[in-house]
PDB file of C-alpha atoms and ligand atoms in Angstrom:
ATOM      1  CA  MET A 992      29.211   2.282  -4.204  1.00 41.00           C
ATOM      2  CA  ASP A 993      28.422  -0.774  -6.719  1.00 40.00           C
ATOM      3  CA  PRO A 994      24.460  -0.483  -7.373  1.00 44.00           C
ATOM      4  CA  GLU A 995      24.547  -3.780  -9.895  1.00 45.00           C
ATOM      5  CA  GLY A 996      25.686  -5.857  -7.206  1.00 43.00           C
ATOM      6  CA  GLN A 997      23.939  -4.807  -4.452  1.00 48.00           C
ATOM      7  CA  GLN A 998      19.900  -5.443  -6.110  1.00 53.00           C
ATOM      8  CA  ALA A 999      19.234  -8.155  -4.950  1.00 55.00           C
ATOM      9  CA  HIS A1000      18.132 -10.827  -7.292  1.00 58.00           C
ATOM     10  CA  GLY A1001      15.010 -11.317  -8.281  1.00 80.00           C
ATOM     11  CA  SER A1002      13.889  -7.722  -6.377  1.00 95.00           C
ATOM     12  CA  LEU A1003      10.712  -5.400  -8.195  1.00 98.00           C
ATOM     13  CA  LEU A1004      11.719  -3.174  -6.085  1.00 98.00           C
ATOM     14  CA  SER A1005      15.686  -2.265  -3.985  1.00 98.00           C
ATOM     15  CA  ALA A1006      16.084   0.835  -0.795  1.00 98.00           C
ATOM     16  CA  ARG A1007      19.352   1.685  -0.296  1.00 98.00           C
ATOM     17  CA  ASN A1008      21.135   3.825   2.767  1.00 98.00           C
ATOM     18  CA  LEU A1009      17.273   5.520   3.088  1.00 98.00           C
ATOM     19  CA  ASN A1010      17.779   8.123   5.734  1.00 98.00           C
ATOM     20  CA  LYS A1011      14.659  10.825   6.777  1.00 98.00           C
ATOM     21  CA  TYR A1012      15.488  14.000   8.927  1.00 98.00           C
ATOM     22  CA  TYR A1013      12.662  15.191  10.572  1.00 97.00           C
ATOM     23  CA  GLY A1014      14.202  18.441  12.568  1.00 94.00           C
ATOM     24  CA  GLY A1015      16.449  16.836  14.928  1.00 92.00           C
ATOM     25  CA  LEU A1016      14.165  13.562  14.230  1.00 96.00           C
ATOM     26  CA  ARG A1017      16.227  10.843  12.398  1.00 97.00           C
ATOM     27  CA  ALA A1018      12.392   9.232  10.912  1.00 98.00           C
ATOM     28  CA  LEU A1019      14.472   6.913   8.574  1.00 98.00           C
ATOM     29  CA  ARG A1020      17.960   5.904   9.355  1.00 98.00           C
ATOM     30  CA  ASP A1021      20.445   4.069   6.974  1.00 98.00           C
ATOM     31  CA  VAL A1022      17.597   1.524   5.840  1.00 98.00           C
ATOM     32  CA  ASP A1023      17.921  -1.120   3.028  1.00 98.00           C
ATOM     33  CA  VAL A1024      14.892  -2.873   2.219  1.00 98.00           C
ATOM     34  CA  ASP A1025      14.099  -5.342  -0.918  1.00 98.00           C
ATOM     35  CA  VAL A1026      10.740  -6.157  -1.818  1.00 98.00           C
ATOM     36  CA  ARG A1027      10.539  -9.967  -3.602  1.00 98.00           C
ATOM     37  CA  ARG A1028       8.516  -9.765  -6.830  1.00 97.00           C
ATOM     38  CA  GLY A1029       5.572 -11.829  -6.215  1.00 97.00           C
ATOM     39  CA  GLU A1030       5.351 -12.105  -2.023  1.00 97.00           C
ATOM     40  CA  ILE A1031       3.907 -10.187   0.095  1.00 98.00           C
ATOM     41  CA  LEU A1032       6.209  -9.091   2.866  1.00 98.00           C
ATOM     42  CA  ALA A1033       4.660  -7.549   5.980  1.00 98.00           C
ATOM     43  CA  LEU A1034       6.507  -4.490   7.706  1.00 98.00           C
ATOM     44  CA  VAL A1035       5.734  -4.207  11.269  1.00 98.00           C
ATOM     45  CA  GLY A1036       8.052  -2.669  14.167  1.00 97.00           C
ATOM     46  CA  ASP A1037       6.181  -0.259  17.406  1.00 96.00           C
ATOM     47  CA  ASN A1038       4.624   3.223  16.775  1.00 95.00           C
ATOM     48  CA  GLY A1039       6.870   5.626  15.577  1.00 96.00           C
ATOM     49  CA  ALA A1040       8.925   3.124  14.518  1.00 98.00           C
ATOM     50  CA  GLY A1041       9.566   5.297  10.603  1.00 97.00           C
ATOM     51  CA  LYS A1042       6.859   2.567   9.138  1.00 97.00           C
ATOM     52  CA  SER A1043       4.618   4.437   7.344  1.00 96.00           C
ATOM     53  CA  THR A1044       7.932   7.209   6.641  1.00 97.00           C
ATOM     54  CA  LEU A1045       9.262   4.490   4.704  1.00 98.00           C
ATOM     55  CA  ILE A1046       6.156   3.560   3.221  1.00 97.00           C
ATOM     56  CA  LYS A1047       5.333   7.976   1.844  1.00 97.00           C
ATOM     57  CA  VAL A1048       9.485   7.784   0.340  1.00 98.00           C
ATOM     58  CA  LEU A1049       8.778   4.310  -1.563  1.00 98.00           C
ATOM     59  CA  SER A1050       5.107   5.431  -2.921  1.00 96.00           C
ATOM     60  CA  GLY A1051       6.327   8.967  -3.830  1.00 97.00           C
ATOM     61  CA  SER A1052       4.498  10.748  -1.162  1.00 96.00           C
ATOM     62  CA  ILE A1053       8.312  12.631   0.523  1.00 97.00           C
ATOM     63  CA  ILE A1054      11.218  12.616  -0.096  1.00 98.00           C
ATOM     64  CA  PRO A1055      14.310  11.063   1.109  1.00 98.00           C
ATOM     65  CA  ASP A1056      17.012  13.347   2.233  1.00 98.00           C
ATOM     66  CA  GLU A1057      19.922  10.591   1.132  1.00 98.00           C
ATOM     67  CA  GLY A1058      19.298   7.479  -0.286  1.00 98.00           C
ATOM     68  CA  GLU A1059      18.335   5.525  -3.867  1.00 97.00           C
ATOM     69  CA  ILE A1060      15.833   3.478  -4.923  1.00 98.00           C
ATOM     70  CA  ARG A1061      15.663   0.653  -7.487  1.00 98.00           C
ATOM     71  CA  LEU A1062      12.458  -0.444  -9.461  1.00 97.00           C
ATOM     72  CA  LYS A1063      13.238  -3.115 -11.341  1.00 96.00           C
ATOM     73  CA  GLY A1064      17.274  -2.652 -11.660  1.00 95.00           C
ATOM     74  CA  GLU A1065      16.190   1.235 -12.882  1.00 96.00           C
ATOM     75  CA  PRO A1066      17.244   3.781 -10.635  1.00 97.00           C
ATOM     76  CA  VAL A1067      14.426   5.804 -10.051  1.00 97.00           C
ATOM     77  CA  ALA A1068      13.938   9.182  -7.788  1.00 96.00           C
ATOM     78  CA  PHE A1069      10.302   9.633  -7.469  1.00 97.00           C
ATOM     79  CA  LYS A1070       9.203  13.260  -6.816  1.00 97.00           C
ATOM     80  CA  ARG A1071       5.497  12.522  -5.331  1.00 96.00           C
ATOM     81  CA  PRO A1072       2.581  10.756  -5.808  1.00 94.00           C
ATOM     82  CA  THR A1073       1.876   9.562  -9.863  1.00 94.00           C
ATOM     83  CA  ASP A1074       5.954   9.280  -9.904  1.00 97.00           C
ATOM     84  CA  ALA A1075       5.181   6.415  -8.583  1.00 97.00           C
ATOM     85  CA  ARG A1076       2.024   5.648  -9.626  1.00 94.00           C
ATOM     86  CA  GLY A1077       3.482   6.007 -13.235  1.00 95.00           C
ATOM     87  CA  ARG A1078       5.526   2.996 -12.419  1.00 97.00           C
ATOM     88  CA  GLY A1079       3.377   0.773 -11.132  1.00 96.00           C
ATOM     89  CA  ILE A1080       3.219   1.295  -7.337  1.00 97.00           C
ATOM     90  CA  GLU A1081      -0.301   2.467  -5.891  1.00 95.00           C
ATOM     91  CA  THR A1082      -0.577   2.871  -1.935  1.00 93.00           C
ATOM     92  CA  VAL A1083      -3.035   3.041   0.390  1.00 89.00           C
ATOM     93  CA  HIS A1084      -1.854   5.307   3.994  1.00 85.00           C
ATOM     94  CA  GLN A1085      -2.943   5.015   7.057  1.00 78.00           C
ATOM     95  CA  SER A1086      -5.653   8.261   6.325  1.00 79.00           C
ATOM     96  CA  LEU A1087      -6.914   7.144   3.057  1.00 82.00           C
ATOM     97  CA  GLY A1088      -7.493   9.470   0.836  1.00 84.00           C
ATOM     98  CA  LEU A1089     -11.626   9.609   0.701  1.00 89.00           C
ATOM     99  CA  ILE A1090     -13.251  12.705  -0.217  1.00 92.00           C
ATOM    100  CA  ASP A1091     -15.970  12.603   2.128  1.00 92.00           C
ATOM    101  CA  GLU A1092     -18.544  14.385   0.814  1.00 94.00           C
ATOM    102  CA  LEU A1093     -18.441  11.734  -2.810  1.00 94.00           C
ATOM    103  CA  ASP A1094     -20.459   9.155  -3.493  1.00 95.00           C
ATOM    104  CA  VAL A1095     -18.307   5.439  -3.663  1.00 94.00           C
ATOM    105  CA  PRO A1096     -17.654   5.555  -7.611  1.00 95.00           C
ATOM    106  CA  GLN A1097     -16.556   9.410  -7.017  1.00 95.00           C
ATOM    107  CA  ASN A1098     -13.768   8.204  -4.923  1.00 93.00           C
ATOM    108  CA  VAL A1099     -13.182   5.001  -6.676  1.00 93.00           C
ATOM    109  CA  PHE A1100     -12.637   7.086  -9.800  1.00 94.00           C
ATOM    110  CA  LEU A1101     -10.942  10.542  -7.826  1.00 90.00           C
ATOM    111  CA  GLY A1102      -8.709  11.578 -10.575  1.00 86.00           C
ATOM    112  CA  ARG A1103      -9.114   9.006 -13.390  1.00 89.00           C
ATOM    113  CA  GLU A1104     -13.247   9.806 -14.523  1.00 93.00           C
ATOM    114  CA  LEU A1105     -14.255   7.678 -17.611  1.00 94.00           C
ATOM    115  CA  THR A1106     -15.587   9.640 -19.763  1.00 94.00           C
ATOM    116  CA  LYS A1107     -17.433   8.951 -23.133  1.00 93.00           C
ATOM    117  CA  PRO A1108     -17.827  11.197 -26.703  1.00 91.00           C
ATOM    118  CA  VAL A1109     -21.545  12.906 -26.486  1.00 90.00           C
ATOM    119  CA  ALA A1110     -22.440  14.811 -29.195  1.00 83.00           C
ATOM    120  CA  GLY A1111     -19.056  15.018 -31.848  1.00 81.00           C
ATOM    121  CA  PHE A1112     -16.016  16.156 -30.530  1.00 82.00           C
ATOM    122  CA  PHE A1113     -17.382  17.093 -27.062  1.00 89.00           C
ATOM    123  CA  ARG A1114     -17.129  14.206 -24.162  1.00 91.00           C
ATOM    124  CA  ALA A1115     -19.564  13.290 -20.474  1.00 93.00           C
ATOM    125  CA  LEU A1116     -18.456  11.610 -17.695  1.00 94.00           C
ATOM    126  CA  ASP A1117     -19.403   7.897 -18.268  1.00 95.00           C
ATOM    127  CA  LYS A1118     -21.407   7.101 -14.618  1.00 95.00           C
ATOM    128  CA  ALA A1119     -22.727   4.160 -15.902  1.00 95.00           C
ATOM    129  CA  GLU A1120     -19.419   2.425 -17.068  1.00 95.00           C
ATOM    130  CA  MET A1121     -18.051   3.654 -13.548  1.00 95.00           C
ATOM    131  CA  ARG A1122     -21.357   2.668 -11.502  1.00 94.00           C
ATOM    132  CA  ARG A1123     -20.368  -0.636 -13.468  1.00 94.00           C
ATOM    133  CA  ARG A1124     -16.707  -0.721 -12.740  1.00 93.00           C
ATOM    134  CA  THR A1125     -17.786  -0.072  -8.795  1.00 93.00           C
ATOM    135  CA  ARG A1126     -19.658  -2.677  -8.428  1.00 91.00           C
ATOM    136  CA  GLU A1127     -17.563  -5.955 -10.188  1.00 88.00           C
ATOM    137  CA  LEU A1128     -14.338  -4.684  -7.471  1.00 86.00           C
ATOM    138  CA  LEU A1129     -17.058  -4.397  -4.914  1.00 86.00           C
ATOM    139  CA  GLN A1130     -17.360  -7.910  -5.533  1.00 82.00           C
ATOM    140  CA  ASN A1131     -13.524  -8.998  -5.055  1.00 73.00           C
ATOM    141  CA  PHE A1132     -14.790  -8.288  -1.034  1.00 69.00           C
ATOM    142  CA  SER A1133     -17.812  -9.729  -1.363  1.00 67.00           C
ATOM    143  CA  ILE A1134     -18.896  -6.589   0.370  1.00 66.00           C
ATOM    144  CA  GLY A1135     -21.967  -6.017  -0.608  1.00 67.00           C
ATOM    145  CA  LEU A1136     -23.379  -1.891  -0.415  1.00 75.00           C
ATOM    146  CA  PRO A1137     -26.978  -1.632  -0.328  1.00 74.00           C
ATOM    147  CA  THR A1138     -26.071   1.779  -2.673  1.00 84.00           C
ATOM    148  CA  LEU A1139     -23.247   3.499  -4.480  1.00 89.00           C
ATOM    149  CA  ASN A1140     -24.912   6.559  -4.281  1.00 90.00           C
ATOM    150  CA  GLU A1141     -24.345   7.846  -0.793  1.00 89.00           C
ATOM    151  CA  PRO A1142     -21.384  10.088   0.099  1.00 93.00           C
ATOM    152  CA  VAL A1143     -18.721   7.811   1.944  1.00 92.00           C
ATOM    153  CA  ARG A1144     -19.001   9.349   5.035  1.00 91.00           C
ATOM    154  CA  ARG A1145     -22.635   7.478   5.558  1.00 90.00           C
ATOM    155  CA  LEU A1146     -20.272   4.477   5.720  1.00 87.00           C
ATOM    156  CA  SER A1147     -18.412   1.878   7.801  1.00 81.00           C
ATOM    157  CA  GLY A1148     -14.280   2.368   8.384  1.00 79.00           C
ATOM    158  CA  GLY A1149     -14.562  -0.884   7.207  1.00 76.00           C
ATOM    159  CA  GLN A1150     -16.751  -0.208   3.728  1.00 82.00           C
ATOM    160  CA  ARG A1151     -14.354   3.125   3.507  1.00 85.00           C
ATOM    161  CA  GLN A1152     -10.961   0.763   3.957  1.00 81.00           C
ATOM    162  CA  THR A1153     -12.110  -1.347   1.214  1.00 81.00           C
ATOM    163  CA  ILE A1154     -13.259   1.282  -1.062  1.00 87.00           C
ATOM    164  CA  ALA A1155      -9.593   2.697  -0.632  1.00 87.00           C
ATOM    165  CA  ILE A1156      -8.371  -0.557  -1.898  1.00 85.00           C
ATOM    166  CA  SER A1157     -10.595  -1.188  -4.329  1.00 85.00           C
ATOM    167  CA  ARG A1158      -9.826   2.219  -6.667  1.00 88.00           C
ATOM    168  CA  LEU A1159      -6.553   1.384  -6.313  1.00 87.00           C
ATOM    169  CA  LEU A1160      -6.621  -1.945  -8.558  1.00 85.00           C
ATOM    170  CA  LEU A1161      -8.153  -0.245 -11.542  1.00 86.00           C
ATOM    171  CA  SER A1162      -4.301   0.470 -13.066  1.00 85.00           C
ATOM    172  CA  GLU A1163      -3.566  -3.357 -11.790  1.00 88.00           C
ATOM    173  CA  PRO A1164      -0.061  -1.936 -10.216  1.00 94.00           C
ATOM    174  CA  ASP A1165       2.879  -4.473 -10.247  1.00 96.00           C
ATOM    175  CA  LEU A1166       3.469  -3.328  -6.382  1.00 97.00           C
ATOM    176  CA  LEU A1167      -0.056  -2.686  -4.382  1.00 95.00           C
ATOM    177  CA  ILE A1168       1.160  -1.001  -0.217  1.00 96.00           C
ATOM    178  CA  MET A1169      -1.434  -0.376   2.347  1.00 93.00           C
ATOM    179  CA  ASP A1170      -0.392   1.200   5.710  1.00 92.00           C
ATOM    180  CA  GLU A1171      -2.942  -0.655   8.279  1.00 86.00           C
ATOM    181  CA  PRO A1172      -5.152  -2.239   6.027  1.00 75.00           C
ATOM    182  CA  MET A1173      -7.025  -3.827   8.666  1.00 73.00           C
ATOM    183  CA  ALA A1174      -6.664  -1.465  12.147  1.00 74.00           C
ATOM    184  CA  ALA A1175     -10.243  -0.514  10.985  1.00 69.00           C
ATOM    185  CA  LEU A1176     -11.985  -3.394  10.505  1.00 74.00           C
ATOM    186  CA  GLY A1177     -14.045  -5.683  11.830  1.00 75.00           C
ATOM    187  CA  VAL A1178     -12.492  -9.988  12.203  1.00 78.00           C
ATOM    188  CA  ASP A1179     -14.929 -10.357   9.108  1.00 77.00           C
ATOM    189  CA  GLU A1180     -14.011  -7.468   6.751  1.00 76.00           C
ATOM    190  CA  GLY A1181     -10.209  -7.649   7.728  1.00 80.00           C
ATOM    191  CA  GLN A1182     -10.951 -12.144   7.072  1.00 83.00           C
ATOM    192  CA  LYS A1183     -11.530 -10.376   3.810  1.00 79.00           C
ATOM    193  CA  VAL A1184      -8.610  -7.544   2.987  1.00 82.00           C
ATOM    194  CA  LEU A1185      -6.340 -11.021   4.583  1.00 88.00           C
ATOM    195  CA  ASP A1186      -8.536 -13.308   1.758  1.00 87.00           C
ATOM    196  CA  LEU A1187      -7.899 -10.385  -0.976  1.00 83.00           C
ATOM    197  CA  VAL A1188      -4.106 -10.039  -0.209  1.00 89.00           C
ATOM    198  CA  VAL A1189      -3.348 -14.197  -1.034  1.00 92.00           C
ATOM    199  CA  ARG A1190      -5.851 -13.646  -3.899  1.00 88.00           C
ATOM    200  CA  LEU A1191      -3.948 -10.357  -5.521  1.00 88.00           C
ATOM    201  CA  LYS A1192      -0.299 -12.771  -4.949  1.00 93.00           C
ATOM    202  CA  ALA A1193      -1.145 -15.508  -6.832  1.00 92.00           C
ATOM    203  CA  LYS A1194      -2.529 -13.279  -9.523  1.00 87.00           C
ATOM    204  CA  GLY A1195       0.934 -12.429  -9.624  1.00 91.00           C
ATOM    205  CA  MET A1196       0.987  -9.288  -8.096  1.00 94.00           C
ATOM    206  CA  THR A1197       3.717  -7.460  -5.384  1.00 97.00           C
ATOM    207  CA  VAL A1198       2.273  -6.371  -2.102  1.00 97.00           C
ATOM    208  CA  LEU A1199       3.535  -4.608   1.321  1.00 98.00           C
ATOM    209  CA  MET A1200       1.410  -4.519   4.292  1.00 96.00           C
ATOM    210  CA  ILE A1201       2.070  -2.805   7.386  1.00 96.00           C
ATOM    211  CA  SER A1202       0.191  -4.369   9.884  1.00 93.00           C
ATOM    212  CA  HIS A1203       1.047  -4.142  14.228  1.00 91.00           C
ATOM    213  CA  ASN A1204      -1.584  -7.551  13.779  1.00 92.00           C
ATOM    214  CA  LEU A1205       1.091 -10.144  14.015  1.00 95.00           C
ATOM    215  CA  GLU A1206      -2.199 -13.354  13.587  1.00 94.00           C
ATOM    216  CA  HIS A1207      -2.264 -11.756  10.309  1.00 93.00           C
ATOM    217  CA  VAL A1208       1.350 -10.749   9.844  1.00 96.00           C
ATOM    218  CA  PHE A1209       2.249 -15.176  10.552  1.00 97.00           C
ATOM    219  CA  SER A1210      -0.905 -15.933   8.529  1.00 96.00           C
ATOM    220  CA  ILE A1211      -0.630 -14.076   4.939  1.00 96.00           C
ATOM    221  CA  ALA A1212       3.792 -13.169   4.942  1.00 98.00           C
ATOM    222  CA  ASP A1213       5.845 -14.783   3.383  1.00 98.00           C
ATOM    223  CA  ARG A1214       8.727 -11.995   4.919  1.00 98.00           C
ATOM    224  CA  ILE A1215       8.733  -9.953   7.858  1.00 98.00           C
ATOM    225  CA  ALA A1216      10.421  -6.902   7.442  1.00 98.00           C
ATOM    226  CA  VAL A1217      11.003  -5.222  11.480  1.00 98.00           C
ATOM    227  CA  MET A1218      11.461  -1.783  12.275  1.00 98.00           C
ATOM    228  CA  LYS A1219      12.855   0.139  15.502  1.00 98.00           C
ATOM    229  CA  ASN A1220      13.639   3.833  15.881  1.00 97.00           C
ATOM    230  CA  GLY A1221      14.259   3.999  12.638  1.00 98.00           C
ATOM    231  CA  ALA A1222      16.256   1.789  11.463  1.00 98.00           C
ATOM    232  CA  MET A1223      15.738  -1.748   9.597  1.00 98.00           C
ATOM    233  CA  VAL A1224      16.525  -4.439  12.351  1.00 98.00           C
ATOM    234  CA  GLY A1225      16.176  -6.861   9.744  1.00 97.00           C
ATOM    235  CA  VAL A1226      14.093  -9.067   7.277  1.00 98.00           C
ATOM    236  CA  VAL A1227      12.949 -12.890   7.742  1.00 98.00           C
ATOM    237  CA  GLU A1228      11.268 -15.690   6.539  1.00 98.00           C
ATOM    238  CA  ARG A1229       8.448 -15.957   7.987  1.00 98.00           C
ATOM    239  CA  SER A1230       9.041 -19.537   8.439  1.00 97.00           C
ATOM    240  CA  ALA A1231      11.679 -19.113   9.739  1.00 97.00           C
ATOM    241  CA  VAL A1232      10.443 -17.594  12.990  1.00 98.00           C
ATOM    242  CA  SER A1233       8.232 -17.291  15.702  1.00 97.00           C
ATOM    243  CA  ARG A1234       5.923 -14.493  16.898  1.00 97.00           C
ATOM    244  CA  ALA A1235       8.405 -14.876  20.139  1.00 97.00           C
ATOM    245  CA  ASP A1236      11.215 -14.186  17.935  1.00 97.00           C
ATOM    246  CA  ILE A1237       8.903 -11.233  16.245  1.00 98.00           C
ATOM    247  CA  VAL A1238       8.072  -9.476  19.621  1.00 98.00           C
ATOM    248  CA  SER A1239      11.783  -9.136  20.867  1.00 98.00           C
ATOM    249  CA  MET A1240      12.967  -7.897  17.649  1.00 98.00           C
ATOM    250  CA  ILE A1241      10.397  -5.369  17.468  1.00 97.00           C
ATOM    251  CA  THR A1242      11.132  -4.826  20.838  1.00 97.00           C
ATOM    252  CA  VAL A1243      14.405  -4.980  21.887  1.00 96.00           C
ATOM    253  CA  GLY A1244      15.474  -5.069  18.088  1.00 94.00           C
ATOM    254  CA  HIS A1245      17.107  -8.828  18.065  1.00 91.00           C
ATOM    255  CA  ALA A1246      15.359 -11.570  18.293  1.00 84.00           C
TER     256      ALA A1246
HETATM  257  N1  ATP B1630       5.591  15.492   9.475  1.00 70.24           N
HETATM  258  C1  ATP B1630       6.726  15.074  10.636  1.00 70.24           C
HETATM  259  N2  ATP B1630       7.070  15.324  11.045  1.00 70.24           N
HETATM  260  C2  ATP B1630       7.808  15.535  12.230  1.00 70.24           C
HETATM  261  N3  ATP B1630       7.870  14.601  12.229  1.00 70.24           N
HETATM  262  C3  ATP B1630       7.617  13.435  11.759  1.00 70.24           C
HETATM  263  C4  ATP B1630       6.518  13.682  10.659  1.00 70.24           C
HETATM  264  N4  ATP B1630       6.028  12.181  10.729  1.00 70.24           N
HETATM  265  C5  ATP B1630       6.357  11.170  11.047  1.00 70.24           C
HETATM  266  N5  ATP B1630       7.084  11.855  12.350  1.00 70.24           N
HETATM  267  C6  ATP B1630       7.590  10.709  13.234  1.00 70.24           C
HETATM  268  O1  ATP B1630       8.995   9.873  12.400  1.00 70.24           O
HETATM  269  C7  ATP B1630       8.701   8.784  13.309  1.00 70.24           C
HETATM  270  C8  ATP B1630       8.129   7.661  12.647  1.00 70.24           C
HETATM  271  O2  ATP B1630       6.866   7.374  12.185  1.00 70.24           O
HETATM  272  P1  ATP B1630       6.137   6.796  11.231  1.00 70.24           P
HETATM  273  O3  ATP B1630       4.671   7.493  11.360  1.00 70.24           O
HETATM  274  O4  ATP B1630       7.259   6.629   9.923  1.00 70.24           O
HETATM  275  O5  ATP B1630       6.067   5.658  12.150  1.00 70.24           O
HETATM  276  P2  ATP B1630       5.311   4.307  12.575  1.00 70.24           P
HETATM  277  O6  ATP B1630       6.033   3.349  12.181  1.00 70.24           O
HETATM  278  O7  ATP B1630       4.169   4.307  10.861  1.00 70.24           O
HETATM  279  O8  ATP B1630       4.085   4.603  13.511  1.00 70.24           O
HETATM  280  P3  ATP B1630       2.703   3.944  14.240  1.00 70.24           P
HETATM  281  O9  ATP B1630       2.703   2.573  13.955  1.00 70.24           O
HETATM  282  O10 ATP B1630       2.062   5.320  15.407  1.00 70.24           O
HETATM  283  O11 ATP B1630       1.578   4.151  12.412  1.00 70.24           O
HETATM  284  C9  ATP B1630       7.602   9.079  15.024  1.00 70.24           C
HETATM  285  O12 ATP B1630       9.111   9.655  15.873  1.00 70.24           O
HETATM  286  C10 ATP B1630       6.707  10.575  14.017  1.00 70.24           C
HETATM  287  O13 ATP B1630       6.619  11.081  15.085  1.00 70.24           O
HETATM  288 MG1   MG B1631       2.259   4.850  10.734  1.00 70.24          MG
END
């Protein structure tokens, strides 16, 4: 093995030979992928192709049975999501990870609550600051919420999705991974998320985004990675392929 030689030039993250088994089912088969610094990489493939499994491995939610991951050239072995977060990788999963009974700022700051000093040695939650920063974050999406005090279960799918993405931006990650970020959204809300992703890229963030929507993929991705039956069929420059090529890679396994 020559990991230095394998690390593609300019990659933020490189994975090699990833395998993941669920009993007899091989959810990942010898998957290699490089995410280049500053790009929007779309990950596509049919239901069950292994897309979510791959991003769960890259985000520390599951541990692969085999394979290696390098971040900025250094080997990493994520055992839990906080390991990946600590290295600048934030992920929105298909299940958004919101807590229905909590309100918007409580969800946004879940697990990273802000506090302020009170009475000597004690600290208390800084609710005012969390509300202010939540409003500021939501402005990124130009989504107006009449009130931040409602439990999030009362919000629409799109509003919930927006909150799930907003909370990840607090830590200004190097790599933002999104599993079907537009799936639950109406046309307008979906477009707002696409616009946001493009703005984040302009700020230097790298984005790995799963989507079934090829129109979205072709409108923002720099490159497209296609998976089928747990294997990586290929990674192509968007400008070099047609939609028919991608559909063929998804269904037949080659362009
Ligand atoms: N926890 C699990 N236990 C058993 N099998 C699993 C588990 N998670 C995923 N699988 C299986 O692994 C394969 C890949 O699943 P995965 O969720 O990665 O697909 P996907 O490409 O994200 O599909 P979709 O587009 O439907 O979200 C599927 O056959 C799935 O049934
Ligand atoms: Mg999935």
